[in-house]
PDB file of C-alpha atoms and ligand atoms in Angstrom:
ATOM      1  CA  MET A 148      39.644 281.105-222.573  1.00 98.00           C
ATOM      2  CA  ASP A 149      42.758 283.141-223.186  1.00 98.00           C
ATOM      3  CA  ALA A 150      44.326 281.514-220.554  1.00 97.00           C
ATOM      4  CA  VAL A 151      43.793 277.875-221.772  1.00 98.00           C
ATOM      5  CA  GLU A 152      44.673 278.804-225.718  1.00 98.00           C
ATOM      6  CA  ALA A 153      47.778 280.551-224.450  1.00 98.00           C
ATOM      7  CA  ALA A 154      48.654 277.277-222.135  1.00 97.00           C
ATOM      8  CA  ILE A 155      47.968 274.889-225.326  1.00 98.00           C
ATOM      9  CA  ARG A 156      50.243 276.820-228.239  1.00 98.00           C
ATOM     10  CA  LEU A 157      53.152 276.796-225.598  1.00 98.00           C
ATOM     11  CA  MET A 158      52.690 272.678-225.534  1.00 98.00           C
ATOM     12  CA  GLU A 159      51.950 272.603-229.560  1.00 98.00           C
ATOM     13  CA  ASP A 160      55.448 274.655-229.913  1.00 98.00           C
ATOM     14  CA  ASN A 161      57.080 272.094-227.759  1.00 97.00           C
ATOM     15  CA  PRO A 162      58.235 269.130-229.240  1.00 97.00           C
ATOM     16  CA  LEU A 163      57.841 266.755-226.599  1.00 95.00           C
ATOM     17  CA  PHE A 164      54.438 266.913-226.824  1.00 96.00           C
ATOM     18  CA  ASN A 165      51.875 265.273-229.450  1.00 97.00           C
ATOM     19  CA  ALA A 166      50.621 267.827-230.241  1.00 98.00           C
ATOM     20  CA  GLY A 167      51.427 270.450-232.901  1.00 98.00           C
ATOM     21  CA  LYS A 168      55.255 270.411-233.447  1.00 98.00           C
ATOM     22  CA  GLY A 169      56.256 266.708-231.937  1.00 97.00           C
ATOM     23  CA  ALA A 170      52.833 265.175-233.290  1.00 97.00           C
ATOM     24  CA  VAL A 171      52.777 261.513-233.945  1.00 97.00           C
ATOM     25  CA  PHE A 172      52.731 260.427-237.560  1.00 97.00           C
ATOM     26  CA  THR A 173      49.657 258.897-239.258  1.00 97.00           C
ATOM     27  CA  TYR A 174      50.464 255.330-241.087  1.00 96.00           C
ATOM     28  CA  ASP A 175      51.317 257.324-244.644  1.00 96.00           C
ATOM     29  CA  GLY A 176      53.790 259.372-242.494  1.00 97.00           C
ATOM     30  CA  LYS A 177      52.038 262.572-241.901  1.00 98.00           C
ATOM     31  CA  ASN A 178      51.011 265.082-239.222  1.00 98.00           C
ATOM     32  CA  GLU A 179      47.219 265.947-239.007  1.00 98.00           C
ATOM     33  CA  LEU A 180      46.179 267.961-236.025  1.00 98.00           C
ATOM     34  CA  ASP A 181      43.038 267.824-234.096  1.00 98.00           C
ATOM     35  CA  ALA A 182      42.200 270.700-231.706  1.00 98.00           C
ATOM     36  CA  SER A 183      39.245 271.978-229.514  1.00 99.00           C
ATOM     37  CA  ILE A 184      38.140 274.462-227.132  1.00 99.00           C
ATOM     38  CA  MET A 185      34.755 275.090-225.123  1.00 99.00           C
ATOM     39  CA  ASP A 186      33.834 277.904-223.185  1.00 98.00           C
ATOM     40  CA  GLY A 187      32.030 276.674-220.124  1.00 98.00           C
ATOM     41  CA  SER A 188      30.211 279.953-219.313  1.00 98.00           C
ATOM     42  CA  ASN A 189      27.976 280.184-222.800  1.00 98.00           C
ATOM     43  CA  MET A 190      29.021 276.756-223.855  1.00 97.00           C
ATOM     44  CA  LYS A 191      30.530 277.972-227.091  1.00 98.00           C
ATOM     45  CA  ALA A 192      33.050 275.330-228.701  1.00 98.00           C
ATOM     46  CA  GLY A 193      35.210 275.136-231.847  1.00 98.00           C
ATOM     47  CA  SER A 194      37.590 272.646-233.263  1.00 98.00           C
ATOM     48  CA  VAL A 195      39.450 271.094-235.879  1.00 98.00           C
ATOM     49  CA  ALA A 196      40.621 267.517-237.472  1.00 98.00           C
ATOM     50  CA  GLY A 197      43.433 266.853-239.602  1.00 98.00           C
ATOM     51  CA  VAL A 198      44.697 269.575-240.665  1.00 98.00           C
ATOM     52  CA  ARG A 199      48.314 269.673-241.829  1.00 98.00           C
ATOM     53  CA  SER A 200      49.768 272.831-241.861  1.00 98.00           C
ATOM     54  CA  VAL A 201      48.753 275.128-238.957  1.00 98.00           C
ATOM     55  CA  ARG A 202      51.010 275.630-235.986  1.00 98.00           C
ATOM     56  CA  HIS A 203      48.314 276.677-233.443  1.00 98.00           C
ATOM     57  CA  PRO A 204      45.406 274.217-234.000  1.00 98.00           C
ATOM     58  CA  ILE A 205      43.815 275.184-230.789  1.00 98.00           C
ATOM     59  CA  SER A 206      43.604 279.067-232.109  1.00 98.00           C
ATOM     60  CA  LEU A 207      42.222 278.072-235.156  1.00 98.00           C
ATOM     61  CA  ALA A 208      39.766 275.934-233.033  1.00 98.00           C
ATOM     62  CA  ARG A 209      38.830 279.181-231.458  1.00 98.00           C
ATOM     63  CA  ALA A 210      38.438 281.230-234.699  1.00 98.00           C
ATOM     64  CA  VAL A 211      36.217 278.133-235.383  1.00 98.00           C
ATOM     65  CA  MET A 212      34.611 279.807-232.637  1.00 98.00           C
ATOM     66  CA  GLU A 213      34.117 282.866-232.774  1.00 98.00           C
ATOM     67  CA  HIS A 214      34.301 283.545-236.632  1.00 98.00           C
ATOM     68  CA  SER A 215      32.186 280.984-238.077  1.00 98.00           C
ATOM     69  CA  PRO A 216      28.810 279.800-237.878  1.00 98.00           C
ATOM     70  CA  HIS A 217      30.055 276.292-237.074  1.00 98.00           C
ATOM     71  CA  VAL A 218      31.282 274.258-234.392  1.00 98.00           C
ATOM     72  CA  MET A 219      33.831 271.374-236.596  1.00 98.00           C
ATOM     73  CA  LEU A 220      35.662 271.948-239.263  1.00 98.00           C
ATOM     74  CA  ILE A 221      38.032 269.349-241.147  1.00 98.00           C
ATOM     75  CA  GLY A 222      40.868 269.034-243.253  1.00 98.00           C
ATOM     76  CA  GLU A 223      41.140 271.202-246.445  1.00 97.00           C
ATOM     77  CA  GLY A 224      38.311 273.442-245.485  1.00 98.00           C
ATOM     78  CA  ALA A 225      39.571 273.862-242.122  1.00 98.00           C
ATOM     79  CA  GLU A 226      42.714 275.170-243.691  1.00 98.00           C
ATOM     80  CA  ALA A 227      40.834 277.105-246.381  1.00 97.00           C
ATOM     81  CA  PHE A 228      39.106 279.106-243.034  1.00 98.00           C
ATOM     82  CA  ALA A 229      42.108 278.867-241.505  1.00 98.00           C
ATOM     83  CA  ARG A 230      43.715 281.175-244.865  1.00 97.00           C
ATOM     84  CA  GLU A 231      41.056 283.970-244.384  1.00 96.00           C
ATOM     85  CA  ARG A 232      41.524 284.273-240.736  1.00 95.00           C
ATOM     86  CA  ASP A 233      44.996 285.598-238.984  1.00 84.00           C
ATOM     87  CA  VAL A 234      46.300 282.111-237.962  1.00 94.00           C
ATOM     88  CA  GLU A 235      49.896 281.056-238.911  1.00 97.00           C
ATOM     89  CA  PHE A 236      50.980 278.585-241.330  1.00 98.00           C
ATOM     90  CA  ALA A 237      54.007 276.475-241.211  1.00 98.00           C
ATOM     91  CA  ALA A 238      55.056 273.403-243.481  1.00 96.00           C
ATOM     92  CA  PRO A 239      54.090 270.302-242.922  1.00 93.00           C
ATOM     93  CA  GLU A 240      58.186 269.395-242.289  1.00 96.00           C
ATOM     94  CA  TYR A 241      57.813 271.770-239.026  1.00 98.00           C
ATOM     95  CA  PHE A 242      55.870 269.058-237.495  1.00 98.00           C
ATOM     96  CA  HIS A 243      58.683 266.255-237.980  1.00 97.00           C
ATOM     97  CA  THR A 244      60.325 264.908-235.182  1.00 97.00           C
ATOM     98  CA  GLU A 245      62.797 262.348-235.486  1.00 97.00           C
ATOM     99  CA  GLU A 246      61.662 260.797-231.578  1.00 95.00           C
ATOM    100  CA  ARG A 247      57.560 260.420-233.178  1.00 96.00           C
ATOM    101  CA  TRP A 248      59.257 259.106-237.079  1.00 96.00           C
ATOM    102  CA  ARG A 249      60.880 255.955-235.353  1.00 96.00           C
ATOM    103  CA  GLN A 250      57.638 255.364-233.016  1.00 94.00           C
ATOM    104  CA  LEU A 251      56.146 255.178-236.156  1.00 95.00           C
ATOM    105  CA  GLN A 252      58.447 252.773-237.255  1.00 94.00           C
ATOM    106  CA  ASP A 253      57.811 250.898-234.691  1.00 92.00           C
ATOM    107  CA  ALA A 254      54.428 250.554-235.336  1.00 90.00           C
ATOM    108  CA  LEU A 255      54.672 249.695-238.866  1.00 92.00           C
ATOM    109  CA  ALA A 256      56.954 246.914-237.739  1.00 91.00           C
ATOM    110  CA  GLY A 257      54.592 245.657-234.971  1.00 86.00           C
ATOM    111  CA  GLU A 258      51.767 245.693-237.244  1.00 81.00           C
ATOM    112  CA  ALA A 259      53.885 243.272-239.783  1.00 78.00           C
ATOM    113  CA  GLN A 260      54.488 240.747-237.261  1.00 77.00           C
ATOM    114  CA  GLY A 261      50.645 241.245-236.575  1.00 69.00           C
ATOM    115  CA  GLU A 262      49.927 243.690-233.958  1.00 62.00           C
ATOM    116  CA  LEU A 263      47.367 246.085-233.522  1.00 54.00           C
ATOM    117  CA  GLN A 264      48.097 249.152-235.352  1.00 51.00           C
ATOM    118  CA  ALA A 265      47.180 253.259-234.156  1.00 50.00           C
ATOM    119  CA  ARG A 266      49.446 252.714-231.131  1.00 56.00           C
ATOM    120  CA  GLY A 267      49.533 254.821-227.852  1.00 56.00           C
ATOM    121  CA  TYR A 268      52.166 256.901-227.336  1.00 58.00           C
ATOM    122  CA  PHE A 269      49.753 259.201-225.772  1.00 71.00           C
ATOM    123  CA  GLY A 270      51.036 263.340-224.907  1.00 86.00           C
ATOM    124  CA  THR A 271      47.817 264.766-225.662  1.00 96.00           C
ATOM    125  CA  VAL A 272      48.160 268.055-224.553  1.00 98.00           C
ATOM    126  CA  GLY A 273      44.989 269.829-222.389  1.00 98.00           C
ATOM    127  CA  ALA A 274      44.083 272.561-220.646  1.00 98.00           C
ATOM    128  CA  VAL A 275      41.531 273.489-218.488  1.00 98.00           C
ATOM    129  CA  ALA A 276      40.896 276.844-215.906  1.00 98.00           C
ATOM    130  CA  LEU A 277      38.451 278.310-213.581  1.00 97.00           C
ATOM    131  CA  ASP A 278      38.530 282.749-213.792  1.00 96.00           C
ATOM    132  CA  ALA A 279      38.083 285.237-211.110  1.00 93.00           C
ATOM    133  CA  SER A 280      34.282 285.606-212.735  1.00 96.00           C
ATOM    134  CA  GLY A 281      33.809 281.835-211.849  1.00 97.00           C
ATOM    135  CA  HIS A 282      33.697 280.886-215.563  1.00 98.00           C
ATOM    136  CA  LEU A 283      35.406 277.803-216.333  1.00 98.00           C
ATOM    137  CA  ALA A 284      37.280 276.422-219.837  1.00 98.00           C
ATOM    138  CA  ALA A 285      38.400 274.080-221.342  1.00 99.00           C
ATOM    139  CA  ALA A 286      40.810 272.796-224.466  1.00 99.00           C
ATOM    140  CA  THR A 287      42.495 269.979-225.884  1.00 98.00           C
ATOM    141  CA  SER A 288      45.289 269.586-229.279  1.00 98.00           C
ATOM    142  CA  THR A 289      46.533 266.677-230.100  1.00 98.00           C
ATOM    143  CA  GLY A 290      48.342 264.980-233.479  1.00 98.00           C
ATOM    144  CA  GLY A 291      46.059 261.681-232.247  1.00 97.00           C
ATOM    145  CA  MET A 292      47.545 258.120-232.271  1.00 95.00           C
ATOM    146  CA  THR A 293      50.430 256.885-234.285  1.00 95.00           C
ATOM    147  CA  GLY A 294      50.255 254.684-237.127  1.00 94.00           C
ATOM    148  CA  LYS A 295      46.050 256.244-237.735  1.00 95.00           C
ATOM    149  CA  ARG A 296      44.808 255.730-241.438  1.00 95.00           C
ATOM    150  CA  TRP A 297      42.383 256.584-243.458  1.00 96.00           C
ATOM    151  CA  GLY A 298      41.572 260.234-242.262  1.00 97.00           C
ATOM    152  CA  ARG A 299      41.158 258.758-238.450  1.00 97.00           C
ATOM    153  CA  VAL A 300      39.552 261.174-236.206  1.00 98.00           C
ATOM    154  CA  GLY A 301      40.209 260.932-232.397  1.00 98.00           C
ATOM    155  CA  ASP A 302      38.501 262.078-229.461  1.00 98.00           C
ATOM    156  CA  SER A 303      40.555 265.251-229.075  1.00 98.00           C
ATOM    157  CA  PRO A 304      38.448 267.583-231.559  1.00 98.00           C
ATOM    158  CA  ILE A 305      35.061 265.908-230.582  1.00 98.00           C
ATOM    159  CA  ILE A 306      32.865 268.039-227.962  1.00 98.00           C
ATOM    160  CA  GLY A 307      31.791 265.982-225.466  1.00 98.00           C
ATOM    161  CA  ALA A 308      34.468 263.329-226.056  1.00 98.00           C
ATOM    162  CA  GLY A 309      37.856 264.549-225.618  1.00 98.00           C
ATOM    163  CA  THR A 310      36.633 268.233-224.292  1.00 98.00           C
ATOM    164  CA  TYR A 311      33.920 270.057-222.734  1.00 98.00           C
ATOM    165  CA  ALA A 312      32.653 272.841-220.599  1.00 98.00           C
ATOM    166  CA  ASN A 313      29.579 274.072-219.078  1.00 98.00           C
ATOM    167  CA  ALA A 314      29.168 276.424-216.086  1.00 97.00           C
ATOM    168  CA  ARG A 315      29.997 273.738-213.093  1.00 97.00           C
ATOM    169  CA  CYS A 316      32.760 271.853-215.137  1.00 98.00           C
ATOM    170  CA  ALA A 317      35.752 271.749-217.335  1.00 98.00           C
ATOM    171  CA  VAL A 318      37.475 268.555-218.973  1.00 98.00           C
ATOM    172  CA  SER A 319      39.925 267.403-221.288  1.00 98.00           C
ATOM    173  CA  CYS A 320      40.726 264.266-221.849  1.00 98.00           C
ATOM    174  CA  THR A 321      43.382 262.181-223.350  1.00 97.00           C
ATOM    175  CA  GLY A 322      43.731 258.537-224.328  1.00 96.00           C
ATOM    176  CA  HIS A 323      42.614 255.831-226.582  1.00 95.00           C
ATOM    177  CA  GLY A 324      40.548 258.471-228.557  1.00 96.00           C
ATOM    178  CA  GLU A 325      38.282 255.736-229.462  1.00 97.00           C
ATOM    179  CA  PHE A 326      37.034 254.457-226.196  1.00 97.00           C
ATOM    180  CA  TYR A 327      36.373 258.566-225.125  1.00 98.00           C
ATOM    181  CA  ILE A 328      34.146 259.457-228.097  1.00 98.00           C
ATOM    182  CA  ARG A 329      31.781 255.841-226.771  1.00 98.00           C
ATOM    183  CA  ALA A 330      31.710 257.131-223.363  1.00 98.00           C
ATOM    184  CA  CYS A 331      31.502 260.116-224.458  1.00 98.00           C
ATOM    185  CA  ALA A 332      33.719 260.863-221.941  1.00 98.00           C
ATOM    186  CA  ALA A 333      34.163 264.356-220.906  1.00 98.00           C
ATOM    187  CA  HIS A 334      30.674 265.209-221.339  1.00 98.00           C
ATOM    188  CA  ALA A 335      29.716 262.291-219.041  1.00 98.00           C
ATOM    189  CA  ILE A 336      32.182 263.625-216.040  1.00 98.00           C
ATOM    190  CA  CYS A 337      30.815 267.264-216.289  1.00 98.00           C
ATOM    191  CA  MET A 338      26.936 265.203-216.399  1.00 98.00           C
ATOM    192  CA  GLY A 339      28.279 263.549-213.202  1.00 98.00           C
ATOM    193  CA  VAL A 340      28.860 266.670-211.513  1.00 97.00           C
ATOM    194  CA  THR A 341      26.195 268.743-212.439  1.00 96.00           C
ATOM    195  CA  GLU A 342      23.089 266.080-213.219  1.00 96.00           C
ATOM    196  CA  LEU A 343      24.428 263.309-210.674  1.00 96.00           C
ATOM    197  CA  HIS A 344      25.329 265.294-208.141  1.00 96.00           C
ATOM    198  CA  GLN A 345      28.646 263.249-207.687  1.00 97.00           C
ATOM    199  CA  SER A 346      32.085 265.049-206.609  1.00 97.00           C
ATOM    200  CA  LEU A 347      34.009 265.901-209.457  1.00 98.00           C
ATOM    201  CA  ALA A 348      36.255 263.412-208.024  1.00 98.00           C
ATOM    202  CA  ASP A 349      34.036 260.578-208.230  1.00 98.00           C
ATOM    203  CA  ALA A 350      32.264 261.400-211.576  1.00 98.00           C
ATOM    204  CA  ALA A 351      36.257 261.551-213.335  1.00 98.00           C
ATOM    205  CA  GLU A 352      37.299 258.045-211.175  1.00 98.00           C
ATOM    206  CA  GLN A 353      34.112 256.649-212.554  1.00 98.00           C
ATOM    207  CA  VAL A 354      34.287 257.709-216.090  1.00 98.00           C
ATOM    208  CA  ILE A 355      38.124 257.176-216.642  1.00 98.00           C
ATOM    209  CA  ASN A 356      39.041 254.940-214.333  1.00 98.00           C
ATOM    210  CA  ARG A 357      35.831 252.509-214.486  1.00 98.00           C
ATOM    211  CA  GLU A 358      33.789 252.838-217.599  1.00 98.00           C
ATOM    212  CA  ILE A 359      36.448 253.142-220.210  1.00 98.00           C
ATOM    213  CA  PRO A 360      39.099 250.181-218.685  1.00 97.00           C
ATOM    214  CA  GLN A 361      35.717 247.991-218.447  1.00 97.00           C
ATOM    215  CA  LEU A 362      35.528 248.856-222.608  1.00 96.00           C
ATOM    216  CA  GLY A 363      39.112 248.037-223.220  1.00 96.00           C
ATOM    217  CA  GLY A 364      40.669 251.660-223.037  1.00 95.00           C
ATOM    218  CA  SER A 365      43.309 253.085-221.519  1.00 95.00           C
ATOM    219  CA  GLY A 366      43.901 257.088-220.086  1.00 96.00           C
ATOM    220  CA  GLY A 367      43.310 260.185-218.272  1.00 97.00           C
ATOM    221  CA  ALA A 368      41.457 262.793-217.808  1.00 98.00           C
ATOM    222  CA  ILE A 369      42.324 266.881-216.352  1.00 98.00           C
ATOM    223  CA  ALA A 370      38.899 268.064-214.673  1.00 98.00           C
ATOM    224  CA  LEU A 371      37.600 270.967-212.206  1.00 98.00           C
ATOM    225  CA  CYS A 372      34.873 272.510-210.883  1.00 98.00           C
ATOM    226  CA  ALA A 373      33.595 275.935-210.678  1.00 97.00           C
ATOM    227  CA  ASP A 374      33.903 275.458-207.182  1.00 96.00           C
ATOM    228  CA  GLY A 375      37.978 275.499-207.615  1.00 95.00           C
ATOM    229  CA  THR A 376      37.806 271.450-206.533  1.00 96.00           C
ATOM    230  CA  PHE A 377      39.799 269.212-209.493  1.00 97.00           C
ATOM    231  CA  ALA A 378      40.896 265.759-210.929  1.00 98.00           C
ATOM    232  CA  MET A 379      43.219 264.381-212.824  1.00 98.00           C
ATOM    233  CA  PRO A 380      42.665 260.476-212.925  1.00 97.00           C
ATOM    234  CA  PHE A 381      44.711 258.602-215.447  1.00 97.00           C
ATOM    235  CA  ASN A 382      45.299 254.733-215.610  1.00 95.00           C
ATOM    236  CA  THR A 383      48.066 254.557-218.059  1.00 92.00           C
ATOM    237  CA  GLU A 384      51.934 254.810-215.849  1.00 91.00           C
ATOM    238  CA  GLY A 385      52.034 258.140-215.561  1.00 93.00           C
ATOM    239  CA  MET A 386      50.717 261.420-217.093  1.00 95.00           C
ATOM    240  CA  TYR A 387      52.175 264.393-216.895  1.00 95.00           C
ATOM    241  CA  ARG A 388      50.211 267.261-215.367  1.00 96.00           C
ATOM    242  CA  GLY A 389      50.570 270.660-213.425  1.00 96.00           C
ATOM    243  CA  TRP A 390      48.172 273.107-211.758  1.00 96.00           C
ATOM    244  CA  ILE A 391      48.362 276.444-211.145  1.00 92.00           C
ATOM    245  CA  ASP A 392      46.403 278.144-208.003  1.00 84.00           C
ATOM    246  CA  ALA A 393      45.889 281.529-206.398  1.00 78.00           C
ATOM    247  CA  ASP A 394      47.782 280.910-203.209  1.00 78.00           C
ATOM    248  CA  ASP A 395      50.422 278.679-203.562  1.00 73.00           C
ATOM    249  CA  GLY A 396      51.857 278.749-207.230  1.00 88.00           C
ATOM    250  CA  CYS A 397      52.940 276.067-209.527  1.00 92.00           C
ATOM    251  CA  HIS A 398      52.772 271.672-209.141  1.00 93.00           C
ATOM    252  CA  VAL A 399      54.026 269.483-211.680  1.00 95.00           C
ATOM    253  CA  ARG A 400      53.579 265.952-211.116  1.00 96.00           C
ATOM    254  CA  ILE A 401      54.360 262.847-213.539  1.00 94.00           C
ATOM    255  CA  TRP A 402      53.857 258.935-211.711  1.00 94.00           C
ATOM    256  CA  ARG A 403      51.209 258.030-209.954  1.00 89.00           C
ATOM    257  CA  ASP A 404      52.982 258.239-206.656  1.00 86.00           C
ATOM    258  CA  ASP A 405      54.275 261.853-207.181  1.00 84.00           C
TER     259      ASP A 405
HETATM  260  N1  LIG B 522      43.093 260.852-227.522  1.00 59.03           N
HETATM  261  C1  LIG B 522      44.343 260.785-228.652  1.00 59.03           C
HETATM  262  C2  LIG B 522      43.485 260.188-229.715  1.00 59.03           C
HETATM  263  O1  LIG B 522      42.865 259.341-229.783  1.00 59.03           O
HETATM  264  C3  LIG B 522      45.721 261.211-228.156  1.00 59.03           C
HETATM  265  C4  LIG B 522      46.212 260.850-227.250  1.00 59.03           C
HETATM  266  O2  LIG B 522      45.465 261.501-225.806  1.00 59.03           O
HETATM  267  O3  LIG B 522      47.354 260.822-226.742  1.00 59.03           O
HETATM  268  O4  LIG B 522      43.578 260.670-230.440  1.00 59.03           O
END
């Protein structure tokens, strides 16, 4: 849990990713942040959606799990809870980046020409980890989708959709959230492993590269099993991904054929 939270916090601070600073903009020009975390060893989970002034939404999600009787808090209520905890706040302007602002202007121009709103520009961040005791954890953080409206919540803060972990499997997803919610994507991959006895690679491939594209969605996932096997399927042009193992250190990949 410490490792996935730490990894996500770094990426939330990095403006290159669509989480924390550098999050995409809503239709109204705001940053509304979603995050979730799950402990596979006890299946406890916490999540937040639509927060606007918390620097590390992932840490707030963990606080919800550890210090509230609830799993998911949204908007002003989540921020009221954050004020009761030792959670760092940031002014709404902190999250602003010019690149994301330009992407919103492009999306608004596209909408004016009749294109669908809520564009991709994926870049949600996720982390899964396996510790020396064989326990798994998963976490996801995002600004959602550019041009999202009306308090839209994607898959990332929904336990079972964007994030899931149990004793055998941990998953974090990225992609067009509406499809990931409908497919219960992260949970479906874990159930493929634990109930259908599929290999992790087969279960992840089935959900990410078959079921969701059949519904019309695109994206990817990172998935890790208690035996140390992992899968990182995606059907976008690339997916920034990396892993570290006990024996041979750090690996980073971007495109499909890397
Ligand atoms: N899944 C996220 C959402 O729909 C977006 C992303 O993965 O970039 O909110």
